[in-house]
Short mmCIF file of C-alpha atoms in Angstrom, two decimals:
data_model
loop_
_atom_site.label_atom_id
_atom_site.label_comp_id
_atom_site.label_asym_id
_atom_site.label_seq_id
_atom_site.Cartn_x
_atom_site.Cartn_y
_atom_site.Cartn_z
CA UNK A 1 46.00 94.62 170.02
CA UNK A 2 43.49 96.30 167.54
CA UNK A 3 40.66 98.06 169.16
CA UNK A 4 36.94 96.82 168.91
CA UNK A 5 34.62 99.07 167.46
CA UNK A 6 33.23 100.43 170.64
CA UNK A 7 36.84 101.98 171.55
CA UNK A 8 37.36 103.35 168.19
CA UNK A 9 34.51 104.74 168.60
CA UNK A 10 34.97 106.14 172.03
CA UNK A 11 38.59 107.56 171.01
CA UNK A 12 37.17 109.65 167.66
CA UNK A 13 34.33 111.24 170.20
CA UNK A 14 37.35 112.45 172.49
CA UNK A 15 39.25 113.34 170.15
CA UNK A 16 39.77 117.00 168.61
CA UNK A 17 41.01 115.81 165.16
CA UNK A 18 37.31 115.00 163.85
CA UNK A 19 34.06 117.32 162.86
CA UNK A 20 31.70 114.90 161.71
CA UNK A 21 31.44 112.72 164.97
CA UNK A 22 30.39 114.11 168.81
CA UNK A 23 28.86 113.29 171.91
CA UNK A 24 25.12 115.22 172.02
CA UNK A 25 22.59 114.96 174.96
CA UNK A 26 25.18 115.99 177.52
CA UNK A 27 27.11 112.52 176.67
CA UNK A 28 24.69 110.27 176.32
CA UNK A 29 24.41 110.40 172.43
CA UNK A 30 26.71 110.01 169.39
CA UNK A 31 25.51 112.27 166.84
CA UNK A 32 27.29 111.68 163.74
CA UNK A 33 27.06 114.14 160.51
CA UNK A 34 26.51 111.56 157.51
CA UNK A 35 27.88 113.75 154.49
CA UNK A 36 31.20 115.05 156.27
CA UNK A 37 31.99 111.76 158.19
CA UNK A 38 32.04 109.88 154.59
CA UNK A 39 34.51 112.77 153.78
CA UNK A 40 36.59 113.16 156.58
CA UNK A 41 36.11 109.14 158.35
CA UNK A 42 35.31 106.68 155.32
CA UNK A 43 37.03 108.69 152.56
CA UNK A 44 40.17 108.49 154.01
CA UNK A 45 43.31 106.81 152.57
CA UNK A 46 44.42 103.05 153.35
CA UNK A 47 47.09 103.91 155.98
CA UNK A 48 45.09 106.71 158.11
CA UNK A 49 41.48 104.52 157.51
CA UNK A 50 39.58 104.27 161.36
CA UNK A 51 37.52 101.35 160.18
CA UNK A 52 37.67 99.12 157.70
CA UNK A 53 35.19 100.30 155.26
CA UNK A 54 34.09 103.23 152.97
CA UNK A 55 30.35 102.52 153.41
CA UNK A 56 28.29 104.67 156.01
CA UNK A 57 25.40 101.72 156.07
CA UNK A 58 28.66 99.59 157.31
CA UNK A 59 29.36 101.71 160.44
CA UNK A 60 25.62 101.79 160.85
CA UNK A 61 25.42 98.32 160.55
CA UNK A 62 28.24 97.83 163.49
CA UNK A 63 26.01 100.34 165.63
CA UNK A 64 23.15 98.39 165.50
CA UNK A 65 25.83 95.09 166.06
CA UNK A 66 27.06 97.01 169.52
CA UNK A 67 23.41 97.25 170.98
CA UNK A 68 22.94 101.30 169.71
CA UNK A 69 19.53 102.26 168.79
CA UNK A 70 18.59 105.27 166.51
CA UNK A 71 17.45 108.44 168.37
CA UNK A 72 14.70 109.70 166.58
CA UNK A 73 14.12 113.63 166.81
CA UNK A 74 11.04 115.67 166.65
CA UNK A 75 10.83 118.79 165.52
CA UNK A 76 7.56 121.02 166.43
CA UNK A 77 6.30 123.10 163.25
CA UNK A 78 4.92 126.59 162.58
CA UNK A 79 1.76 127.52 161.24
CA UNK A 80 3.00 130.57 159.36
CA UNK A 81 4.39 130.21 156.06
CA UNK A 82 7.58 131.54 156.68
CA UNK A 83 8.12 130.14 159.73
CA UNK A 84 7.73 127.10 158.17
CA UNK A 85 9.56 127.48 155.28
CA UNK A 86 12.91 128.50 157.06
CA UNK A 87 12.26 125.30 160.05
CA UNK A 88 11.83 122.80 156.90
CA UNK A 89 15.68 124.00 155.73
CA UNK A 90 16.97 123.75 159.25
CA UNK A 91 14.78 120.23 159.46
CA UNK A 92 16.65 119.10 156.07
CA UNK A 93 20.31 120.08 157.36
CA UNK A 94 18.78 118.39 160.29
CA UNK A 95 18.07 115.07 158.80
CA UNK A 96 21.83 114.65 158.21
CA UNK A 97 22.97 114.19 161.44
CA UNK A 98 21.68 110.22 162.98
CA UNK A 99 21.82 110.11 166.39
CA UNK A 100 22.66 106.74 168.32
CA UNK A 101 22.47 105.27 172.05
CA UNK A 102 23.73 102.89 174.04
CA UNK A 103 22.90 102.57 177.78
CA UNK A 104 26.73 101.35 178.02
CA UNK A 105 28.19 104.13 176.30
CA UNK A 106 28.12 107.20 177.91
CA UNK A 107 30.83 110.18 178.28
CA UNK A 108 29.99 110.11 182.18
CA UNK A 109 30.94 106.79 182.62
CA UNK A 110 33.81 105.36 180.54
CA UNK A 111 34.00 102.23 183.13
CA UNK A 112 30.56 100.59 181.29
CA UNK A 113 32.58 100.80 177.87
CA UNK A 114 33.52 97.37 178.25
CA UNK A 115 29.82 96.30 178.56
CA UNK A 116 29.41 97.48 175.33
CA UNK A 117 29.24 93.42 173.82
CA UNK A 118 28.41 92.43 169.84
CA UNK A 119 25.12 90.91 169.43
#
């Protein structure tokens, strides 16, 4: 029995074998690192593929499907020049990583997994 996208998803957090994909706000979150996870998720071959696509917006698009919502992060800025300077870089290496949530998916409890439904 193929797994739904919510246990695929739950198995590649757990897992060791992946960079690009981990739990964040002590469980609650799956931040995912868009640049490697097209390397090292989507660009993989046919046989060792975890979903069936090569698209980011795809996965994305299943998120949303699964009831996740986009965690938007805000990031307090420096008056000085430098400050602000070196906090923009971090802010752009920032902006790579999405964060999602899910009230049913959560590292603490493994038991609501199933409530994750599709829309």
């Amino acid at each position: 029995l193929p797994l739904c996208f919510p246990q695929k998803l739950w198995k590649m957090l757990e897992s060791d074998q992946f960079r690009s994909i981990w739990w964040s706000e002590g469980g609650k979150c799956v931040a995912i690192n868009k640049d490697l996870f097209k390397v090292e998720v989507l660009g993989r071959g046919v046989h060792q593929q975890v979903f069936n696509t090569r698209h980011i917006k795809s996965v994305i698009r299943q998120l949303n499907l699964y009831g996740f919502t986009k965690v938007q992060r805000d990031i307090q800025r420096s008056a000085s020049l430098p400050e602000f300077l070196s906090e923009e870089a971090a802010a752009s290496a920032h902006s790579q990583i999405l964060y999602y949530y899910n009230p049913s998916f959560n590292r603490a409890h493994p038991w609501l997994l199933g409530m994750c439904k599709r829309r």
